[in-house]
CSV table of C-alpha atoms in Angstrom, one decimal:
chain,number,residue,atom,x,y,z
A,787,MET,CA,-14.5,17.3,-37.6
A,788,GLU,CA,-15.7,16.8,-33.9
A,789,ARG,CA,-12.5,15.5,-32.6
A,790,GLU,CA,-10.7,19.1,-33.7
A,791,ASN,CA,-13.4,21.1,-31.8
A,792,SER,CA,-13.0,18.8,-28.8
A,793,THR,CA,-11.4,20.5,-25.7
A,794,VAL,CA,-8.6,18.2,-24.2
A,795,VAL,CA,-8.6,18.1,-20.9
A,796,THR,CA,-5.7,19.7,-18.8
A,797,GLU,CA,-6.0,19.2,-15.6
A,798,PHE,CA,-8.8,16.8,-13.6
A,799,ILE,CA,-10.9,18.7,-11.1
A,800,LEU,CA,-10.5,16.6,-7.3
A,801,ALA,CA,-14.0,16.4,-5.5
A,802,GLY,CA,-12.3,16.3,-2.5
A,803,LEU,CA,-13.4,13.3,1.1
A,804,THR,CA,-16.7,15.6,1.9
A,805,GLN,CA,-18.7,18.8,0.6
A,806,SER,CA,-18.6,19.4,4.7
A,807,GLN,CA,-16.6,22.1,5.4
A,808,ASN,CA,-17.0,21.4,8.9
A,809,ILE,CA,-16.3,17.6,8.8
A,810,GLN,CA,-13.3,18.5,6.2
A,811,LEU,CA,-11.3,21.0,8.8
A,812,LEU,CA,-12.5,17.7,11.2
A,813,VAL,CA,-10.3,15.0,9.3
A,814,PHE,CA,-8.1,17.5,8.8
A,815,ALA,CA,-7.0,17.9,12.1
A,816,LEU,CA,-7.0,13.9,12.6
A,817,VAL,CA,-5.1,13.3,9.8
A,818,LEU,CA,-2.7,15.8,10.6
A,819,ILE,CA,-1.9,14.7,14.1
A,820,PHE,CA,-1.7,10.8,12.9
A,821,TYR,CA,-0.4,11.4,10.0
A,822,LEU,CA,2.4,13.6,12.3
A,823,ILE,CA,2.5,10.8,15.3
A,824,ILE,CA,2.9,7.8,13.6
A,825,LEU,CA,5.5,8.5,10.2
A,826,PRO,CA,8.2,9.3,12.4
A,827,GLY,CA,7.0,5.7,13.8
A,828,ASN,CA,7.8,4.1,11.1
A,829,PHE,CA,11.4,6.0,9.8
A,830,LEU,CA,12.3,4.8,13.8
A,831,ILE,CA,11.4,1.0,12.3
A,832,ILE,CA,14.3,1.7,9.8
A,833,LEU,CA,17.2,3.2,11.9
A,834,THR,CA,16.5,0.4,14.7
A,835,ILE,CA,16.5,-2.0,12.1
A,836,THR,CA,19.3,-0.7,9.8
A,837,SER,CA,20.8,0.5,12.9
A,838,ASP,CA,21.1,-3.0,14.8
A,839,PRO,CA,23.2,-5.4,14.6
A,840,GLY,CA,20.7,-8.1,16.0
A,841,LEU,CA,18.4,-6.8,13.6
A,842,THR,CA,20.0,-9.3,10.7
A,843,ALA,CA,17.4,-11.9,10.2
A,844,PRO,CA,15.6,-11.9,7.0
A,845,LEU,CA,12.6,-11.4,8.4
A,846,TYR,CA,14.0,-8.0,10.3
A,847,PHE,CA,15.0,-6.9,6.6
A,848,PHE,CA,11.3,-7.5,4.7
A,849,LEU,CA,9.6,-5.4,8.0
A,850,GLY,CA,12.2,-2.2,7.5
A,851,ASN,CA,11.5,-2.6,3.7
A,852,LEU,CA,8.0,-2.6,5.0
A,853,ALA,CA,8.1,0.4,6.8
A,854,PHE,CA,10.1,2.4,3.8
A,855,LEU,CA,7.3,1.3,1.6
A,856,ASP,CA,4.3,2.4,3.2
A,857,ALA,CA,5.9,5.6,4.7
A,858,SER,CA,6.7,6.3,0.8
A,859,TYR,CA,2.9,5.3,0.3
A,860,SER,CA,2.0,7.9,2.4
A,861,PHE,CA,3.1,10.8,0.4
A,862,ILE,CA,1.7,9.8,-2.9
A,863,VAL,CA,-2.2,11.2,-1.4
A,864,ALA,CA,-1.9,12.1,2.3
A,865,PRO,CA,0.1,15.9,1.8
A,866,ARG,CA,-1.4,16.7,-1.3
A,867,MET,CA,-5.4,15.7,0.5
A,868,LEU,CA,-4.2,18.1,3.7
A,869,VAL,CA,-3.7,21.4,1.4
A,870,ASP,CA,-7.1,20.7,-0.4
A,871,PHE,CA,-9.1,20.4,2.5
A,872,LEU,CA,-7.6,24.1,2.9
A,873,SER,CA,-8.5,25.3,-1.0
A,874,GLU,CA,-11.1,26.5,-2.4
A,875,LYS,CA,-10.6,24.7,-5.7
A,876,LYS,CA,-9.0,21.2,-5.6
A,877,VAL,CA,-7.4,21.1,-9.2
A,878,ILE,CA,-4.3,18.8,-10.3
A,879,SER,CA,-2.8,19.0,-13.7
A,880,TYR,CA,-2.9,15.5,-16.1
A,881,ARG,CA,0.2,15.2,-15.9
A,882,GLY,CA,0.1,14.8,-11.9
A,883,CYS,CA,-2.7,13.1,-11.9
A,884,ILE,CA,-0.9,10.3,-14.1
A,885,THR,CA,2.2,10.6,-11.7
A,886,GLN,CA,0.3,9.9,-8.8
A,887,LEU,CA,-2.0,7.0,-10.2
A,888,PHE,CA,1.9,5.1,-11.5
A,889,PHE,CA,3.6,5.9,-7.6
A,890,LEU,CA,0.4,4.9,-5.7
A,891,HIS,CA,-0.3,1.7,-7.9
A,892,PHE,CA,3.7,1.0,-7.9
A,893,LEU,CA,4.7,1.0,-4.3
A,894,GLY,CA,1.2,-0.8,-4.2
A,895,GLY,CA,2.1,-3.4,-6.0
A,896,GLY,CA,4.9,-3.8,-4.1
A,897,GLU,CA,3.9,-4.1,-1.0
A,898,MET,CA,1.6,-6.2,-2.5
A,899,LEU,CA,4.3,-8.1,-3.7
A,900,LEU,CA,6.1,-7.6,-0.1
A,901,LEU,CA,3.9,-9.3,1.9
A,902,ILE,CA,4.0,-12.6,-0.2
A,903,VAL,CA,7.9,-12.3,0.2
A,904,MET,CA,7.7,-12.5,4.1
A,905,ALA,CA,5.0,-15.6,3.9
A,906,PHE,CA,7.3,-17.3,2.0
A,907,ASP,CA,9.6,-16.1,4.4
A,908,ARG,CA,7.6,-17.4,7.3
A,909,TYR,CA,7.2,-20.5,5.3
A,910,ILE,CA,10.2,-21.7,5.2
A,911,ALA,CA,11.6,-20.6,8.5
A,912,ILE,CA,8.4,-22.4,10.5
A,913,CYS,CA,7.8,-25.5,8.4
A,914,ARG,CA,11.5,-25.9,7.5
A,915,PRO,CA,13.9,-24.7,9.6
A,916,LEU,CA,16.9,-26.6,8.8
A,917,HIS,CA,16.8,-25.4,4.9
A,918,TYR,CA,16.3,-21.7,6.1
A,919,SER,CA,19.7,-20.7,6.2
A,920,THR,CA,19.9,-21.9,3.3
A,921,VAL,CA,17.4,-20.5,1.5
A,922,MET,CA,17.0,-17.6,2.9
A,923,ASN,CA,19.8,-16.1,2.4
A,924,PRO,CA,21.9,-12.0,1.7
A,925,ARG,CA,21.6,-13.5,-1.4
A,926,THR,CA,18.2,-14.5,-2.0
A,927,CYS,CA,16.4,-11.5,0.0
A,928,TYR,CA,18.0,-9.0,-2.4
A,929,ALA,CA,17.3,-11.1,-5.5
A,930,LEU,CA,13.0,-11.1,-4.4
A,931,LEU,CA,13.4,-7.5,-2.9
A,932,LEU,CA,14.2,-7.0,-6.4
A,933,ALA,CA,11.6,-8.8,-7.9
A,934,GLN,CA,9.3,-7.1,-5.8
A,935,TRP,CA,9.8,-3.9,-6.9
A,936,LEU,CA,10.1,-5.4,-10.6
A,937,GLY,CA,6.6,-6.4,-10.1
A,938,GLY,CA,5.5,-3.6,-9.0
A,939,PHE,CA,6.9,-1.8,-11.5
A,940,VAL,CA,5.3,-3.8,-14.0
A,941,HIS,CA,1.9,-3.7,-12.9
A,942,SER,CA,1.7,-0.1,-13.0
A,943,ILE,CA,3.5,0.7,-15.7
A,944,ILE,CA,0.5,-1.8,-17.4
A,945,GLN,CA,-2.0,0.7,-15.7
A,946,VAL,CA,-0.8,3.9,-17.3
A,947,ALA,CA,0.1,2.5,-20.4
A,948,LEU,CA,-4.0,1.8,-20.6
A,949,ILE,CA,-4.7,4.9,-19.0
A,950,LEU,CA,-2.5,7.0,-21.5
A,951,CYS,CA,-4.9,5.9,-24.9
A,952,LEU,CA,-7.4,7.0,-24.0
A,953,PRO,CA,-8.7,10.1,-25.0
A,954,PHE,CA,-9.6,13.1,-22.3
A,955,CYS,CA,-12.0,16.1,-23.3
A,956,GLY,CA,-14.1,16.7,-21.2
A,957,PRO,CA,-15.6,16.6,-18.4
A,958,ASN,CA,-13.0,17.0,-16.0
A,959,GLN,CA,-14.6,16.4,-12.5
A,960,LEU,CA,-13.2,13.2,-10.8
A,961,ASP,CA,-15.6,12.0,-8.3
A,962,ASN,CA,-12.8,11.5,-5.0
A,963,PHE,CA,-10.2,12.8,-3.6
A,964,PHE,CA,-6.7,11.4,-5.4
A,965,CYS,CA,-6.3,9.8,-8.9
A,966,ASP,CA,-7.1,6.5,-9.0
A,967,VAL,CA,-8.5,4.4,-12.1
A,968,PRO,CA,-12.2,3.6,-11.3
A,969,GLN,CA,-12.7,7.6,-11.6
A,970,VAL,CA,-10.0,8.4,-14.3
A,971,ILE,CA,-11.3,5.7,-16.4
A,972,LYS,CA,-15.2,7.7,-16.3
A,973,LEU,CA,-13.3,10.5,-17.9
A,974,ALA,CA,-12.4,9.1,-20.8
A,975,CYS,CA,-14.3,10.4,-24.2
A,976,THR,CA,-14.5,6.9,-25.6
A,977,ASP,CA,-16.0,4.0,-24.7
A,978,THR,CA,-14.1,1.7,-21.9
A,979,PHE,CA,-15.5,-1.8,-21.5
A,980,LEU,CA,-12.7,-3.1,-22.4
A,981,VAL,CA,-10.0,-0.9,-20.8
A,982,GLU,CA,-11.8,-1.5,-17.3
A,983,LEU,CA,-11.8,-5.6,-18.3
A,984,LEU,CA,-8.4,-5.5,-17.8
A,985,MET,CA,-7.6,-3.0,-15.3
A,986,VAL,CA,-9.5,-5.5,-13.1
A,987,PHE,CA,-8.1,-8.5,-14.3
A,988,ASN,CA,-4.5,-6.5,-13.6
A,989,SER,CA,-5.3,-5.1,-10.3
A,990,GLY,CA,-8.5,-6.5,-9.0
A,991,LEU,CA,-8.4,-10.6,-9.9
A,992,LEU,CA,-4.3,-10.5,-9.3
A,993,THR,CA,-5.0,-8.9,-5.5
A,994,LEU,CA,-8.1,-11.5,-5.0
A,995,LEU,CA,-6.2,-14.4,-6.5
A,996,CYS,CA,-3.1,-12.8,-3.8
A,997,PHE,CA,-5.4,-12.3,-1.2
A,998,LEU,CA,-6.8,-16.2,-1.0
A,999,GLY,CA,-3.1,-18.0,-1.9
A,1000,LEU,CA,-1.9,-15.9,1.0
A,1001,LEU,CA,-4.6,-17.1,3.1
A,1002,ALA,CA,-3.8,-19.9,2.5
A,1003,SER,CA,-0.1,-20.0,2.3
A,1004,TYR,CA,-0.8,-19.1,6.4
A,1005,ALA,CA,-3.5,-21.3,7.1
A,1006,VAL,CA,-0.7,-24.3,6.0
A,1007,ILE,CA,1.4,-22.4,8.4
A,1008,LEU,CA,-0.6,-22.1,10.9
A,1009,CYS,CA,-2.0,-26.0,11.2
A,1010,HIS,CA,2.2,-27.0,11.0
A,1011,VAL,CA,2.6,-24.3,13.9
A,1012,SER,CA,-0.7,-26.1,15.8
A,1013,GLY,CA,0.7,-29.2,15.4
A,1014,SER,CA,3.9,-28.9,17.2
A,1015,ALA,CA,5.1,-28.4,20.0
A,1016,SER,CA,8.6,-26.4,19.8
A,1017,GLU,CA,9.3,-23.9,22.3
A,1018,GLY,CA,8.6,-20.9,19.8
A,1019,LYS,CA,5.5,-22.4,19.4
A,1020,SER,CA,3.7,-18.8,21.0
A,1021,LYS,CA,6.4,-16.4,19.1
A,1022,ALA,CA,5.8,-18.5,15.8
A,1023,LEU,CA,1.8,-18.4,16.2
A,1024,SER,CA,2.1,-14.2,17.2
A,1025,THR,CA,3.6,-13.1,14.2
A,1026,CYS,CA,1.3,-15.2,11.3
A,1027,THR,CA,-1.4,-14.0,13.6
A,1028,THR,CA,0.7,-10.0,12.8
A,1029,HIS,CA,0.9,-10.8,9.0
A,1030,VAL,CA,-3.0,-11.8,8.2
A,1031,ILE,CA,-4.3,-8.9,10.7
A,1032,ILE,CA,-1.8,-6.5,7.9
A,1033,ILE,CA,-3.5,-8.5,4.6
A,1034,LEU,CA,-6.8,-7.9,5.8
A,1035,LEU,CA,-5.8,-4.3,6.3
A,1036,MET,CA,-4.2,-4.8,2.7
A,1037,PHE,CA,-6.1,-6.9,0.7
A,1038,GLY,CA,-9.1,-6.0,2.1
A,1039,PRO,CA,-10.5,-2.0,1.1
A,1040,ALA,CA,-8.4,-3.1,-2.5
A,1041,ILE,CA,-10.7,-6.4,-3.2
A,1042,PHE,CA,-13.5,-4.1,-2.6
A,1043,ILE,CA,-12.2,-1.8,-5.1
A,1044,TYR,CA,-10.6,-3.6,-8.0
A,1045,THR,CA,-12.4,-6.5,-8.2
A,1046,ARG,CA,-15.6,-5.0,-9.1
A,1047,PRO,CA,-16.7,-3.4,-12.0
A,1048,PHE,CA,-15.8,0.5,-12.1
A,1049,THR,CA,-19.2,1.6,-10.8
A,1050,ALA,CA,-19.4,4.1,-8.1
A,1051,LEU,CA,-20.8,3.3,-4.4
A,1052,SER,CA,-21.2,5.4,-1.2
A,1053,ALA,CA,-18.5,3.8,0.7
A,1054,ASP,CA,-16.1,4.1,-1.9
A,1055,LYS,CA,-14.5,7.2,-0.5
A,1056,VAL,CA,-13.8,5.9,2.8
A,1057,VAL,CA,-12.8,2.7,2.1
A,1058,SER,CA,-10.4,4.4,0.3
A,1059,PHE,CA,-9.5,6.9,2.3
A,1060,PHE,CA,-8.3,4.1,5.4
A,1061,HIS,CA,-6.1,2.0,2.2
A,1062,THR,CA,-4.6,4.8,0.8
A,1063,VAL,CA,-3.6,7.2,4.0
A,1064,ILE,CA,-4.5,5.3,7.1
A,1065,PHE,CA,-3.3,1.9,6.7
A,1066,PRO,CA,-0.2,2.3,5.0
A,1067,LEU,CA,1.1,4.2,8.1
A,1068,MET,CA,-0.5,1.9,10.7
A,1069,ASN,CA,0.5,-1.3,8.7
A,1070,PRO,CA,4.8,-1.4,10.4
A,1071,VAL,CA,3.5,0.1,13.6
A,1072,ILE,CA,1.0,-2.9,14.2
A,1073,TYR,CA,4.9,-5.2,13.3
A,1074,THR,CA,6.7,-3.9,15.7
A,1075,LEU,CA,4.1,-3.1,18.5
A,1076,ARG,CA,3.7,-7.5,18.2
A,1077,ASN,CA,7.2,-8.1,18.0
A,1078,GLN,CA,9.4,-8.5,21.2
A,1079,GLU,CA,12.9,-8.0,19.3
A,1080,VAL,CA,12.5,-4.5,17.8
A,1081,LYS,CA,10.7,-3.3,20.9
A,1082,ALA,CA,13.3,-4.0,22.7
A,1083,SER,CA,16.1,-2.6,20.1
A,1084,MET,CA,13.9,0.9,19.6
A,1085,ARG,CA,14.3,0.7,23.7
A,1086,ARG,CA,18.0,0.5,23.5
A,1087,MET,CA,18.0,3.7,21.0
A,1088,LEU,CA,16.1,5.8,22.8
A,1089,SER,CA,17.3,5.2,26.2
A,1090,GLN,CA,21.3,5.8,24.6
A,1091,GLN,CA,20.1,9.3,22.7
A,1092,MET,CA,19.2,9.7,26.5
A,1093,VAL,CA,22.1,10.2,27.7
A,1094,CYS,CA,23.7,10.9,25.4
């Protein structure tokens, strides 16, 4: 009888990033400027890699996919957040919330696996250079890419399936500016202890293990590079350093959000903001600024366009 009288939640009210109108306008202006400058840069990276015959190595193939993933990821949260900054009432439907959550973890999980693939590529290139062309052939690259997308889908569908099993009968206010697992679970009208443990295992523990594995693999690569006297030593060090920076930017906030029990902290929104809006747009740009071949190819392409 109590179940029959309960109200089924059809929408969620987002609390937003901050309640201060002045801070909202400031963040809106900064994010919009950042978005309009960096996002076209990501598409320029994709265009450069796909159009330049000299950038056919697996490293650039995966870099193009990273730029595509991050550009797609930036469309999940940032546009709606910008619209909500100008709205008095920030509402998202239940289906819209589940959809946002799915793509957030689908692309986020896929990027995590792509960074593992890129680490494997660098290991073979630096530690087993004679076997590189044999191991990292086009067929292997496409198989790894398919596995990355499939892994991201499986990771995300588990998250969504666990959420869909929960009853939501009120309240319906999410203490965030987008839909994510920790905040949505807290609104369920049932004991969520077991679900939270499963979520921490699927997101938090998996993220932490991948992070530690990646750091260990790059430590091995850097030790190998430091002990060698090859001409490409500085280039290898630069590439690996860039990869480590991206790993820290990608995994640091994710570990903070998902590896602990779902209790709210004052820093959650700020960490989520950088994790979902700022860092995804920056990752490919950081790679490009430290890669001489891609920068040279961009200059050639832009100069050709100016001549035309």
